[in-house]
Each structure stands twice: as structure tokens, then as C-alpha cells.
CSV table of C-alpha atoms in Angstrom, one decimal:
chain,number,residue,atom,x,y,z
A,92,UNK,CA,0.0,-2.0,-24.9
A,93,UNK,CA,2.1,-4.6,-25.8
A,94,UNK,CA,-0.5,-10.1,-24.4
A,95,UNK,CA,-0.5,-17.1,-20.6
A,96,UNK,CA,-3.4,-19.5,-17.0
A,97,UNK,CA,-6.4,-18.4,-15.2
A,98,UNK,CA,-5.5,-18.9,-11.8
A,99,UNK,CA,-9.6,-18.7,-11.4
A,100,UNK,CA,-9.9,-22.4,-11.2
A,101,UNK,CA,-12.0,-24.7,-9.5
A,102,UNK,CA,-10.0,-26.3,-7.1
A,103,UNK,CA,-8.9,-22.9,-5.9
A,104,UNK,CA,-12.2,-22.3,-5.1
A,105,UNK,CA,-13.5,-25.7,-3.5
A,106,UNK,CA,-10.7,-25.2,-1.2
A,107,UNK,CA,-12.3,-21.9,0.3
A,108,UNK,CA,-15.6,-23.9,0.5
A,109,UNK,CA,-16.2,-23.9,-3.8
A,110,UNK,CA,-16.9,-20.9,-6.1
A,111,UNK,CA,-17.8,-18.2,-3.9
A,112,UNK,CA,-14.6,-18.0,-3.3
A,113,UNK,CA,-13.6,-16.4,-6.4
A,114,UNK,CA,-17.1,-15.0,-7.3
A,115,UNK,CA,-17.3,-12.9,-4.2
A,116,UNK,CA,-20.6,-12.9,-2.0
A,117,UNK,CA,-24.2,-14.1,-2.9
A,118,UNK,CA,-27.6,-13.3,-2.2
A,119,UNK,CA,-29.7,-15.7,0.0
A,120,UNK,CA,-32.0,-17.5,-1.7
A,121,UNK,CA,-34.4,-19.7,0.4
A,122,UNK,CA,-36.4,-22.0,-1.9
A,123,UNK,CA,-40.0,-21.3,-2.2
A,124,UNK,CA,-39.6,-18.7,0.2
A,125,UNK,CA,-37.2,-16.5,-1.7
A,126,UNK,CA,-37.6,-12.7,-1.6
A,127,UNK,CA,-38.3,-10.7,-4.7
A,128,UNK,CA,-34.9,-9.1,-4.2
A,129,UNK,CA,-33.7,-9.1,-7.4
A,130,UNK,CA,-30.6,-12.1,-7.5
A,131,UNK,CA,-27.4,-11.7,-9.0
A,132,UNK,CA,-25.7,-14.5,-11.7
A,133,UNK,CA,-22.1,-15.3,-11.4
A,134,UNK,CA,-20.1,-17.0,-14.3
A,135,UNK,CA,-17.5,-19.5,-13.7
A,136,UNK,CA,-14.4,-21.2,-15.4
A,137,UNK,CA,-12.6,-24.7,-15.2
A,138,UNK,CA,-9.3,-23.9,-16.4
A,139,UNK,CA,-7.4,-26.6,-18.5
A,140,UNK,CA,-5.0,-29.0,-16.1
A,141,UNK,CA,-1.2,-28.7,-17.1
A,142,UNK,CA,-1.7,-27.3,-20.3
A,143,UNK,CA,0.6,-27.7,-22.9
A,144,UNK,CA,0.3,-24.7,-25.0
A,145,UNK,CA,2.8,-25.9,-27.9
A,146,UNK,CA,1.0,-29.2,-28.4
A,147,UNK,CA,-2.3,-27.1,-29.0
A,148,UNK,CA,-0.8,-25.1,-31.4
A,149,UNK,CA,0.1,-28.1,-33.3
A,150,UNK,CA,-3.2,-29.6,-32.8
A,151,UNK,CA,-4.8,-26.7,-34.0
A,152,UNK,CA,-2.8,-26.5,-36.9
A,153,UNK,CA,-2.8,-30.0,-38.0
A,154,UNK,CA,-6.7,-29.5,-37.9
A,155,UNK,CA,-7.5,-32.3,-34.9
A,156,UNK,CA,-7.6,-29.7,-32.3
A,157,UNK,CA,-9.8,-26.6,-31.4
A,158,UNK,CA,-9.0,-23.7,-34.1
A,159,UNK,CA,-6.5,-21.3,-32.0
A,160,UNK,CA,-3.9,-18.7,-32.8
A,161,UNK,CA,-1.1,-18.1,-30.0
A,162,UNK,CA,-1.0,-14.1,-28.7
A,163,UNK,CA,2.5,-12.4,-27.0
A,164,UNK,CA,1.7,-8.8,-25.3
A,165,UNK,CA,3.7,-7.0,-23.3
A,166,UNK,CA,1.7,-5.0,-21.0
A,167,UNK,CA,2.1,-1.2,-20.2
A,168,UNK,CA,-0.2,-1.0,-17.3
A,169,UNK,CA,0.9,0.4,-14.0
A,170,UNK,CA,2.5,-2.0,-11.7
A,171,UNK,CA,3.1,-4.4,-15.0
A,172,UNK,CA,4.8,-2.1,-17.9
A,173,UNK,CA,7.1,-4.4,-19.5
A,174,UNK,CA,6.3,-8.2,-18.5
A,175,UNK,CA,5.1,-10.3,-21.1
A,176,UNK,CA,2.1,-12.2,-21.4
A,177,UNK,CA,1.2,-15.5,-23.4
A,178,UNK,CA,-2.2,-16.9,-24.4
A,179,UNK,CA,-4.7,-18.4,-26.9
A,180,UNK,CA,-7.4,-17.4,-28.8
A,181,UNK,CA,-10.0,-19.2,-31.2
A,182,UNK,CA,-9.6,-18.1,-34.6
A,183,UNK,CA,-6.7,-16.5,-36.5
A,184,UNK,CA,-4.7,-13.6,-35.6
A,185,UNK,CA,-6.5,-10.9,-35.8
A,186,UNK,CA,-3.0,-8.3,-36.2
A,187,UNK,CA,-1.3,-10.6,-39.0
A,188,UNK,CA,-4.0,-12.7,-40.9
A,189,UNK,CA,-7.2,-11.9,-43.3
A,190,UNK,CA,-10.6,-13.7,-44.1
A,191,UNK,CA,-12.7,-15.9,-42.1
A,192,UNK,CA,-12.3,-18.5,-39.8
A,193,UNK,CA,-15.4,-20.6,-38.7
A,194,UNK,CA,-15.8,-23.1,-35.9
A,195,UNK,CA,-18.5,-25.1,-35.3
A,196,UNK,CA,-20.8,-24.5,-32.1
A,197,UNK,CA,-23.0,-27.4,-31.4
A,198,UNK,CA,-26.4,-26.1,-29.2
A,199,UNK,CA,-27.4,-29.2,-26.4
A,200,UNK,CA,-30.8,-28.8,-25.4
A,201,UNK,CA,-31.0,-30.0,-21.7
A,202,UNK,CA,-34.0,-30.9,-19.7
A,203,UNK,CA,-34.0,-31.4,-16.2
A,204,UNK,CA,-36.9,-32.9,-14.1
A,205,UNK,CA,-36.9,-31.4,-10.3
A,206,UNK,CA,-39.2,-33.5,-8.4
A,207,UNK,CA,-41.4,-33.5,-11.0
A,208,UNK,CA,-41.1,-30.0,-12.5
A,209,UNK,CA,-40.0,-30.4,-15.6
A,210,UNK,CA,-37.6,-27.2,-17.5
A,211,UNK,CA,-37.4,-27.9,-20.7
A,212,UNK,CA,-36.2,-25.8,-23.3
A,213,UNK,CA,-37.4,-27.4,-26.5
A,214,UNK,CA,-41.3,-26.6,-25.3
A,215,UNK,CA,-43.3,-23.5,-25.4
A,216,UNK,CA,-43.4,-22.3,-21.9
A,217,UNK,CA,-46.4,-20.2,-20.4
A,218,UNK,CA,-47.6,-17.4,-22.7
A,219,UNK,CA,-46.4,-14.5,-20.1
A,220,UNK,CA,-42.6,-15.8,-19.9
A,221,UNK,CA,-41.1,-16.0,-23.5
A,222,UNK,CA,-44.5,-15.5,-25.7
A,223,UNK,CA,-45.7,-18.6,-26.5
A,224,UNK,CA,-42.0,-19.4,-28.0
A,225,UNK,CA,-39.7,-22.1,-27.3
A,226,UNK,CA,-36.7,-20.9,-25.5
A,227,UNK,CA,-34.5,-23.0,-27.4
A,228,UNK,CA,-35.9,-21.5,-30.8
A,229,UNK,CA,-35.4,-17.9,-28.8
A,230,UNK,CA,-32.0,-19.3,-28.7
A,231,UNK,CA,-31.8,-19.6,-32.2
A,232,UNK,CA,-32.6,-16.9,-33.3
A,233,UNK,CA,-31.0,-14.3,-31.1
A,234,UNK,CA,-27.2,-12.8,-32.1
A,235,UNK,CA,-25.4,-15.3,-30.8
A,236,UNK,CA,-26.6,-17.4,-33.8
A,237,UNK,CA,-27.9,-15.2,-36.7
A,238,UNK,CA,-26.2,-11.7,-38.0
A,239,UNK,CA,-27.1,-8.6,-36.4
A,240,UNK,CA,-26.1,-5.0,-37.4
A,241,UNK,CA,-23.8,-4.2,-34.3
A,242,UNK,CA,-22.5,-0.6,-33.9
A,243,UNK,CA,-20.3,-0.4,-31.0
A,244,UNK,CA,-18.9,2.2,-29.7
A,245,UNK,CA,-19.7,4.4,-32.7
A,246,UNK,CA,-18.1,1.9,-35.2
A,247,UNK,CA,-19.8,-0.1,-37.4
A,248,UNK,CA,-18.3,-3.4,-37.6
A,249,UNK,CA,-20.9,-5.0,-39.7
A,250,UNK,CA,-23.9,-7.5,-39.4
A,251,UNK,CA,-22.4,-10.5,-37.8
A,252,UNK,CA,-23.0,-12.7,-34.6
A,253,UNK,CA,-22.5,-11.0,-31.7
A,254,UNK,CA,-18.9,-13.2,-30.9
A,255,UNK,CA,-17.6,-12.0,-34.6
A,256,UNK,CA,-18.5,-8.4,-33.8
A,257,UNK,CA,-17.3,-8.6,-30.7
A,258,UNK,CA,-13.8,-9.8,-31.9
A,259,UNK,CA,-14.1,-7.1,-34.8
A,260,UNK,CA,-14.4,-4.1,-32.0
A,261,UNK,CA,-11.8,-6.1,-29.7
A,262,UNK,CA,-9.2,-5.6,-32.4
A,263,UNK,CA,-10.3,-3.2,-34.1
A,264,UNK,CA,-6.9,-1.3,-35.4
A,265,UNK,CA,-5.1,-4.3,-36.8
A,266,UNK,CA,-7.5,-5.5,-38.1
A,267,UNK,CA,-8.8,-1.9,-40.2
A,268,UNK,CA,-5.0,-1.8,-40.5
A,269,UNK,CA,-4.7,-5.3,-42.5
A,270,UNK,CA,-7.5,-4.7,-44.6
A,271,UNK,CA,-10.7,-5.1,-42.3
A,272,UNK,CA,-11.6,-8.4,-43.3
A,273,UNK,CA,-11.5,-10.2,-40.6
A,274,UNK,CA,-13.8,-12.5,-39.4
A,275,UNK,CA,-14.6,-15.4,-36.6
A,276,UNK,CA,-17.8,-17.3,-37.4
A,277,UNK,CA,-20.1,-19.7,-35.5
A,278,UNK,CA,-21.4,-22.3,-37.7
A,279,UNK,CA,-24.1,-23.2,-35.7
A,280,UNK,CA,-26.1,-26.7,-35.7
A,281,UNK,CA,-28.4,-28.0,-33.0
A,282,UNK,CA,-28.2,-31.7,-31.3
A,283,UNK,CA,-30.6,-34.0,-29.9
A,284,UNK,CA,-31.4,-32.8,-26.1
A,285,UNK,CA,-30.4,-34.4,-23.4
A,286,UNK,CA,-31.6,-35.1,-20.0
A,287,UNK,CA,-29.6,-34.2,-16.6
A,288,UNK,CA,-31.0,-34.7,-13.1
A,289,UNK,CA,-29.7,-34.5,-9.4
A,290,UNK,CA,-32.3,-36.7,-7.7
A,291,UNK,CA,-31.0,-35.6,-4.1
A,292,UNK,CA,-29.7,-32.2,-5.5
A,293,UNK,CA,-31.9,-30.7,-7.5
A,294,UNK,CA,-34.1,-27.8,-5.6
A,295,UNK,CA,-36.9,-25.5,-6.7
A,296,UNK,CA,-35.0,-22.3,-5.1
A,297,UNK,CA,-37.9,-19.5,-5.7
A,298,UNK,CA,-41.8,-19.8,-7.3
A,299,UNK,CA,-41.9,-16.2,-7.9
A,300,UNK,CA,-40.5,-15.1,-10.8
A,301,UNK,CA,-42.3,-15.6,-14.1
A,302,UNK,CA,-42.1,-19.9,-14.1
A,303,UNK,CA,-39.8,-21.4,-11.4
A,304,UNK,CA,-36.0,-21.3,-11.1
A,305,UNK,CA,-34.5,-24.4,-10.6
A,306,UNK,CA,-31.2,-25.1,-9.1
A,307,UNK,CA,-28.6,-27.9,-9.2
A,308,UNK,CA,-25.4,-28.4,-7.1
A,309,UNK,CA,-22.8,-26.6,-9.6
A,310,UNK,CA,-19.5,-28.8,-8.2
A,311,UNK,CA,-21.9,-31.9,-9.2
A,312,UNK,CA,-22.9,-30.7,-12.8
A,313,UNK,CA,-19.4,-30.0,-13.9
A,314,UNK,CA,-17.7,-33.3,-12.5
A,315,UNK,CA,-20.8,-35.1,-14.3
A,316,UNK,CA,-20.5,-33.3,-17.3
A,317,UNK,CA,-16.7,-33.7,-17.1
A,318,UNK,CA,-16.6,-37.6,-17.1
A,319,UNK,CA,-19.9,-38.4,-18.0
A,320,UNK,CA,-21.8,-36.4,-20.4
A,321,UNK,CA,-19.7,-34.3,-22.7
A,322,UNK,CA,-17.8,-37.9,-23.4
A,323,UNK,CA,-21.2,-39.9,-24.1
A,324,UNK,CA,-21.5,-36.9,-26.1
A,325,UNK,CA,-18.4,-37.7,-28.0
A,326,UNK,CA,-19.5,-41.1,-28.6
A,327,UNK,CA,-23.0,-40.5,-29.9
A,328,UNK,CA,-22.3,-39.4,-34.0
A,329,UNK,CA,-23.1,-36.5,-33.7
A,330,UNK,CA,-19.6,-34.7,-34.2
A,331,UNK,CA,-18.7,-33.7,-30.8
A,332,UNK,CA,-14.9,-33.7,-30.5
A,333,UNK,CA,-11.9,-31.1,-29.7
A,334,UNK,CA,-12.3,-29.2,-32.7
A,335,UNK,CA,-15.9,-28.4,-31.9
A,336,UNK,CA,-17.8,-26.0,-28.8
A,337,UNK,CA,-20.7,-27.9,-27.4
A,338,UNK,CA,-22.9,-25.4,-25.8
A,339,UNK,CA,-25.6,-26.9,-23.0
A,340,UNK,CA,-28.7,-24.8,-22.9
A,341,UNK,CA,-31.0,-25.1,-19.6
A,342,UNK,CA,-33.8,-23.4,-19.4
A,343,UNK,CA,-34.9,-21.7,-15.9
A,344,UNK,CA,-31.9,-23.8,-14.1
A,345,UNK,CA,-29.0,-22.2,-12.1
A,346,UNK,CA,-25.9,-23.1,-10.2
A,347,UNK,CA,-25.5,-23.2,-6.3
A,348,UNK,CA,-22.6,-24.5,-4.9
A,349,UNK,CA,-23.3,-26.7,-1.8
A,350,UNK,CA,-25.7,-24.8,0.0
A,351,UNK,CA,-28.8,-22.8,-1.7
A,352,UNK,CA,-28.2,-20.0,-0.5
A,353,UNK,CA,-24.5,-20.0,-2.3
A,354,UNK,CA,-26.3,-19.0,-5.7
A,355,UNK,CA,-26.3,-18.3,-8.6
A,356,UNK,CA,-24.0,-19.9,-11.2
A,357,UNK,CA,-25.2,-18.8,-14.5
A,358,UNK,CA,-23.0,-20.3,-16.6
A,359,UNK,CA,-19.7,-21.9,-17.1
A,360,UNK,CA,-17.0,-22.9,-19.6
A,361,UNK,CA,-14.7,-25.4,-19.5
A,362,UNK,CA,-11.9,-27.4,-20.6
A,363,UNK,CA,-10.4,-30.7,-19.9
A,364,UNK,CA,-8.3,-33.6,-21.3
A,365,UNK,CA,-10.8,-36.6,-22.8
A,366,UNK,CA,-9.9,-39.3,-24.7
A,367,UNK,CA,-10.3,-37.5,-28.0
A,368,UNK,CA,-7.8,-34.8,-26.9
A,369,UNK,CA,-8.5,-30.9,-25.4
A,370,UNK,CA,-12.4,-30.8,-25.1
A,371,UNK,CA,-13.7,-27.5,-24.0
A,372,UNK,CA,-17.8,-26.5,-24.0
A,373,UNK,CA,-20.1,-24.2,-22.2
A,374,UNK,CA,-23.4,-24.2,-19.8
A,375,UNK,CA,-25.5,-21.4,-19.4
A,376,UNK,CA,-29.1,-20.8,-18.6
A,377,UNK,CA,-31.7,-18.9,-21.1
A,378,UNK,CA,-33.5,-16.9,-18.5
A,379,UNK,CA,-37.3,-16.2,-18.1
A,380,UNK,CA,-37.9,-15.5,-14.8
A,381,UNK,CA,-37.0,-12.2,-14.2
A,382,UNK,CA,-35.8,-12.5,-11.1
A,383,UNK,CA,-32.2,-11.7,-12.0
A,384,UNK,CA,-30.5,-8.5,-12.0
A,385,UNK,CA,-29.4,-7.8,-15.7
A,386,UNK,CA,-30.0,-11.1,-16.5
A,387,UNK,CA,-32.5,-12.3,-19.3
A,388,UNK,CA,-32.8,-14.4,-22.2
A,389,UNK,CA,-29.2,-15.0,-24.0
A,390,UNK,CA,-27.3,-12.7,-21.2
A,391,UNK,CA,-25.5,-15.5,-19.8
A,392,UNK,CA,-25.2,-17.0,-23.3
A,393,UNK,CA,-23.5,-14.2,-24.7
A,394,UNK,CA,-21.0,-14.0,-21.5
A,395,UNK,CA,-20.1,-17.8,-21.9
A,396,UNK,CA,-19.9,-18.1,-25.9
A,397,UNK,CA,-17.8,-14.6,-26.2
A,398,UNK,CA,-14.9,-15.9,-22.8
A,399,UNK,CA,-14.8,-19.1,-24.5
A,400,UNK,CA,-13.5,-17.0,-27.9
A,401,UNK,CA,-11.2,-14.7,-25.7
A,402,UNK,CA,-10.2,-17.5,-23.3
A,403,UNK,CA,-11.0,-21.1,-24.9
A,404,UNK,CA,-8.7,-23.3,-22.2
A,405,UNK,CA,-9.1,-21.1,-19.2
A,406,UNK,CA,-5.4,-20.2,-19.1
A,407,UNK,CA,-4.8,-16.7,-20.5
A,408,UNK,CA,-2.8,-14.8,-17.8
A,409,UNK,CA,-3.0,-11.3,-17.6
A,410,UNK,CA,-2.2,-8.6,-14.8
A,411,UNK,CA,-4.0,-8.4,-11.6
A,412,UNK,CA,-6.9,-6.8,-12.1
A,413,UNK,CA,-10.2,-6.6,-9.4
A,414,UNK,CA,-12.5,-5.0,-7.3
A,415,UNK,CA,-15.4,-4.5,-10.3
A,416,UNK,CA,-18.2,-6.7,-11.9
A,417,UNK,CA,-18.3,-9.9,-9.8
A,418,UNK,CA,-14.5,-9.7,-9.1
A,419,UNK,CA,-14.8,-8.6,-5.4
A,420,UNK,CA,-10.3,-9.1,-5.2
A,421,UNK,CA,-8.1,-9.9,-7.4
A,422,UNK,CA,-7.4,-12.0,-10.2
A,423,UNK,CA,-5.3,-12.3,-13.1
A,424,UNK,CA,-7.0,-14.1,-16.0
A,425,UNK,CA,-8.1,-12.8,-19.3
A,426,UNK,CA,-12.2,-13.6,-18.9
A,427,UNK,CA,-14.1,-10.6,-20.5
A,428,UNK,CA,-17.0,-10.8,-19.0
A,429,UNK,CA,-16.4,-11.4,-15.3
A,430,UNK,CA,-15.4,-7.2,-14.5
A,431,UNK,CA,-19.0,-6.2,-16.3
A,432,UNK,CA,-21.0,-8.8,-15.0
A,433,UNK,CA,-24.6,-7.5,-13.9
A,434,UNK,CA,-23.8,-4.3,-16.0
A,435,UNK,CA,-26.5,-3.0,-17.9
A,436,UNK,CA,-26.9,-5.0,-21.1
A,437,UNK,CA,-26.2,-4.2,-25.5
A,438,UNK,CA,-30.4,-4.6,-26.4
A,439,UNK,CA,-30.5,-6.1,-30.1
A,440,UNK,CA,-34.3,-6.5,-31.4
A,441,UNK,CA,-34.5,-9.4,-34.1
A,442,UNK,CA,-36.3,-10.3,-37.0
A,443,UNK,CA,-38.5,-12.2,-34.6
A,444,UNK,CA,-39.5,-9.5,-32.9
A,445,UNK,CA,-37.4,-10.3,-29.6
A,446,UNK,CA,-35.5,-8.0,-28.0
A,447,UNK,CA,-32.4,-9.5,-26.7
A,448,UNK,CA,-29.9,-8.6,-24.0
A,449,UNK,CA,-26.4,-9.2,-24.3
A,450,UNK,CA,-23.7,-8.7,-21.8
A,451,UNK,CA,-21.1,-5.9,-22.2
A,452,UNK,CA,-17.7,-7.3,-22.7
A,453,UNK,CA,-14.0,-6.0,-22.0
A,454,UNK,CA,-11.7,-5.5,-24.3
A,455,UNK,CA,-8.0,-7.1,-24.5
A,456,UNK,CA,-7.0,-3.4,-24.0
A,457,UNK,CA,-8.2,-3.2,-20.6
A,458,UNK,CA,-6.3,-6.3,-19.4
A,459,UNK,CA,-2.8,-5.4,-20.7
A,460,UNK,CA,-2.6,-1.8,-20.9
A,461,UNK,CA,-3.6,1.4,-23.0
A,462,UNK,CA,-3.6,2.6,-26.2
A,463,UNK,CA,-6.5,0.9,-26.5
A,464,UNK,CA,-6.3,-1.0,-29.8
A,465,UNK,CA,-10.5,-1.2,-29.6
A,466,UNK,CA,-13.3,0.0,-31.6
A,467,UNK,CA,-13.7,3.8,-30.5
A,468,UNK,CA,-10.6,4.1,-28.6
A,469,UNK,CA,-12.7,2.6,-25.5
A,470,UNK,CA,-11.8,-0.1,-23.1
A,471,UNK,CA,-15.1,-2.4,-23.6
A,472,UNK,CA,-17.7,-2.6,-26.0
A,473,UNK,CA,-20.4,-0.5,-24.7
A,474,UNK,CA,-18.3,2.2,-23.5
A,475,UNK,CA,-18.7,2.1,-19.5
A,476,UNK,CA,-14.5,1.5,-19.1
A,477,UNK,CA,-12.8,5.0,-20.5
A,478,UNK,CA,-9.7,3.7,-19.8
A,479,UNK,CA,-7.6,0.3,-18.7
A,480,UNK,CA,-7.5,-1.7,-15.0
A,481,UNK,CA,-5.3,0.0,-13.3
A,482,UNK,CA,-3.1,-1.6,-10.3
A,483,UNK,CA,-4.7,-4.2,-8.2
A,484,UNK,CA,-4.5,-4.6,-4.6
């Protein structure tokens, strides 16, 4: 293998009537009168408008941007060997540089009042759903957030956060190669919540699960989070800016996208040109219903958090690739978690006791082409892809 856009953006899919467009078919969900089939959670990006990948670079190095590195492969897969392929990644080069880079993440609390049911994620919920535990201290203390010991693929690549480990096992050969001290950390704080409501939107789409699940018009959230929230965000003090990774917890809440029954939108990340320069930041929902396939707890954390490392702007081209995870076609964009969606999830107990469940992830390998330069010689960090995407049509 030798690594630019995600054509997977939001426009492109509001023009085929919005995201299930591009995150292929979803189950019918009928309000209150929802089956107990079990859903499925699709994942989502806004790519960056007009991006201009030079002036990052500089931003990022000048230390007023988001902390990036520029990538160049030139992929060997079939139906690709030999073009060439140009992205960005947070951190440092993993095949040329040493040490640690940390960014900060900033964990939003949001609480959203549907007609008068209230999903809040800084309270302890009922007993049966999350243990008497608040969902955003769950948050906290899962592996997105504290070290765990992570073993993937038969190669220990330490006790870090599950992002850093991740990264380790994504580029695992240079970086054994160049002295195996590589490292991109979270620094982690926690903001005041917020509150978010769609007074005409905002649905109770099934009473079944363990607590209700909530839904809000996803086309909606992310225009109001675009021009509204994330820059009263930048405004409040409280550090928000282009060099840090705002990450808005709901608790219980999905995504549907015009109708209810176009559901579920698990999470999202974005990026987008604010006053203050790039601004990118994630949504994602810390499950406790149990209604989802696959999808509990920090799941759709772990997806978010890891394709905003891999893929901070939305813009990473790659070759076609399709037909698995939620990718019913094809697509050409370097987000690691779309083709292992729903899969069956790493399980990581903690210190707390909680076993958590985080999403299997692709490696860079699969995208452009084999050798694979990943922990075990594998193509994703729990093992299901042997080998890379091969030609997609």
C-alpha cells in the first residue's frame, strides 16, 4: 500500500430525500407503537465546504488550528494500484515522528425535554437501565476517556484510550519501526450541559426498550448546531475553538431524518467554517435502551470520537469501497467505522465495574490496499476483515 474529500456529504444526501440516501435502508419505527425488532444506528458525516487543505496545515502548525498531520498514499488495491491519495489526520505522523500528541476533547452534556419527557444525561436514570449511575459519569469513565489495557489483534499496544490504541494498531509497523512511541491523547474535560429541543420535532419513537428513545429531526439538529450552538459555544469561556473537539452527549435521543420511520442516526461528526476558523465536533447518543442492534452504552461514542481522529474535516478520499456495514453502494471516503457498523462490538470491563462496548474499526490498510501496515497483519481491529476492500461496483 502506498494514502484527499468524502463525497458522503449532506447535501448529497438531502438531495435523494436526506441521509438515507447514503446510509442505505432503515427499519420502521412507529412511535409508541414500535416493534421490538431490534433497530439499527447509522452514523453520519458533514464534510468540510471547499476545504483548503494547505491553510490547515499552516493553521495547525502555527498552533490556531486543529492538530493535524497531512498523509500521501498511493493505493495498490485492485481497480486503483497506482493513484494517489491525499488526506489529514489529527495528531502527528505516525511513519516519521515520535512521542505524544494530545488534543483536547471537551464532553457537552445535552438535555432534551420531549413533551415533557425529560433525557438527561447528567441524572441517574432508573435502577434497571445504567445501575443507578449517571450516563454521563458512565461516559467518563468508559475507554474513550480513561486508559484501558487493549490487545488487538494479538498485539499489545498498551493501556491507553481506546482512540490512542486504536491509532497504535492502525499503524502499527511504522510506528514499532520508529521506536514505538507513539502516541495520540485525549485530554479530556467536561462543560456545563446544555439544553436542545425541537418543540414541533421532537417525538417519543418507541416506550419499549429499557426508558424511552427519543428522536429529533437530524437535518434540524445539525443546521442548529451549525449556526447556533457550537458558536454560542465558542463564545461562552469555556475554551471551545478550532483547536479543540466538542463532543455533545444525549442520552436516549436518536436521529431521524424527516419522517420517523427514516431512523436512526446515532451520531455524527462535523466540520464547518465559524468565525474562529475550521470548527469540527461530534453528537452521539449513550444508549440504554436496548433496543438497538450492537448498540449500547459508548458504541456510538467510540464510532464518532475514533472517524473524527481518522477523518477530522470529512474529506479523506479514498477508493470506492461498499456493499458492507451500513454502506449498502459505494463510496469513497476514509470513515472507519461506516463498513463495521452493527458488527459485534470490542467488550472492555472498567474499574467501575461496567462493561463497555466499543465499535470495531477499519484500518487505513483496508482503504488503500494490502500489505496491511496494521497490528497483526489484519485489516481492522478485531480481526473480522482478513484482507482489504476489494473493487467496488
Amino acid at each position: 500500500m502506498k494514502v484527499k474529500s468524502r463525497i458522503f456529504t449532506l447535501s448529497a444526501f438531502l438531495a435523494v430525500c436526506a441521509v438515507m440516501a447514503m446510509i442505505g435502508p432503515a427499519p420502521k419505527v412507529h412511535g409508541q407503537d414500535s416493534s421490538n425488532d431490534e433497530l439499527k444506528a447509522y452514523f453520519a458525516v458533514h464534510s468540510l465546504e471547499n476545504p483548503d487543505l494547505n491553510s490547515i496545515q499552516t493553521q495547525s502548525d502555527a498552533g490556531s488550528g486543529l492538530k493535524v498531520f497531512t498523509y500521501h498514499v498511493t493505493s495498490t488495491r485492485q481497480g486503483s494500484k497506482g493513484k494517489k491519495f491525499t488526506g489529514m489526520m489529527v495528531g502527528s505522523d505516525p511513519f516519521t515522528t515520535k512521542g505524544t500528541t494530545t488534543v483536547t476533547m471537551q464532553i457537552v452534556p445535552v438535555i432534551v425535554d420531549i413533551s415533557g419527557t425529560v433525557f438527561d444525561p447528567t441524572t441517574k436514570p432508573d435502577n434497571t437501565c445504567a445501575a443507578g449511575k449517571a450516563p454521563l459519569a458512565l461516559f467518563q469513565q468508559s475507554p474513550l476517556v480513561l486508559p484501558a489495557k487493549f490487545t488487538l489483534n494479538g498485539v499489545n499496544v498498551g493501556k491507553e484510550q481506546y482512540s490512542d490504541a486504536f491509532q497504535r494498531a492502525n499503524f502499527s509497523e511504522p510506528i514499532i519501526k520508529n521506536g514505538d512511541t507513539y502516541h495520540t491523547k485525549l485530554k479530556v474535560v467536561t462543560l456545563k450541559s446544555i439544553h436542545y429541543s425541537q418543540p414541533t420535532k421532537g417525538v417519543i419513537l418507541s416506550s419499549k426498550g429499557c426508558g424511552p428513545l427519543g428522536g429529533l429531526e437530524f437535518v434540524t439538529l445539525l443546521n442548529d448546531f451549525e449556526k447556533t450552538v457550537v458558536p454560542k459555544l465558542q463564545s461562552s469561556g469555556q475554551g471551545v475553538g478550532p483547536t479543540t473537539f466538542p463532543i455533545f452527549q444525549f442520552y436516549n435521543v436518536v436521529g431521524y431524518v424527516t419522517k420517523v420511520n427514516q431512523c436512526c442516526v446515532g451520531g455524527f461528526h462535523d466540520a464547518f467554517n465559524s468565525s474562529k476558523g475550521v470548527q469540527t465536533y461530534g453528537v452521539f447518543e449513550y444508549d440504554t435502551t436496548a433496543l438497538f442492534k450492537n448498540v449500547a452504552d459508548v458504541n456510538s461514542a467510540s464510532h464518532e470520537i475514533d472517524e473524527w481522529v481518522d477523518d477530522p474535516f470529512g474529506v479523506n478520499p479514498t477508493p470506492a469501497w461498499g456493499h458492507v456495514g451500513q454502506v449498502s453502494t459505494c463510496q469513497n471516503n476514509l470513515e472507519i467505522g461506516d463498513p463495521l457498523s452493527q458488527t459485534t462490538p470490542i467488550k472492555v470491563k472498567m474499574a467501575n465495574g461496567m462493561t463497555y462496548h466499543l465499535q470495531e474499526l477499519a484500518f487505513f490498510s483496508w482503504f488503500y490496499g494490502p500489505p496491511s501496515i496494521g497490528a497483526g497483519g489484519k485489516f481492522s481491529d478485531n480481526g473480522t476483515f482478513t484482507s482489504a476492500q476489494g473493487a467496488c461496483h
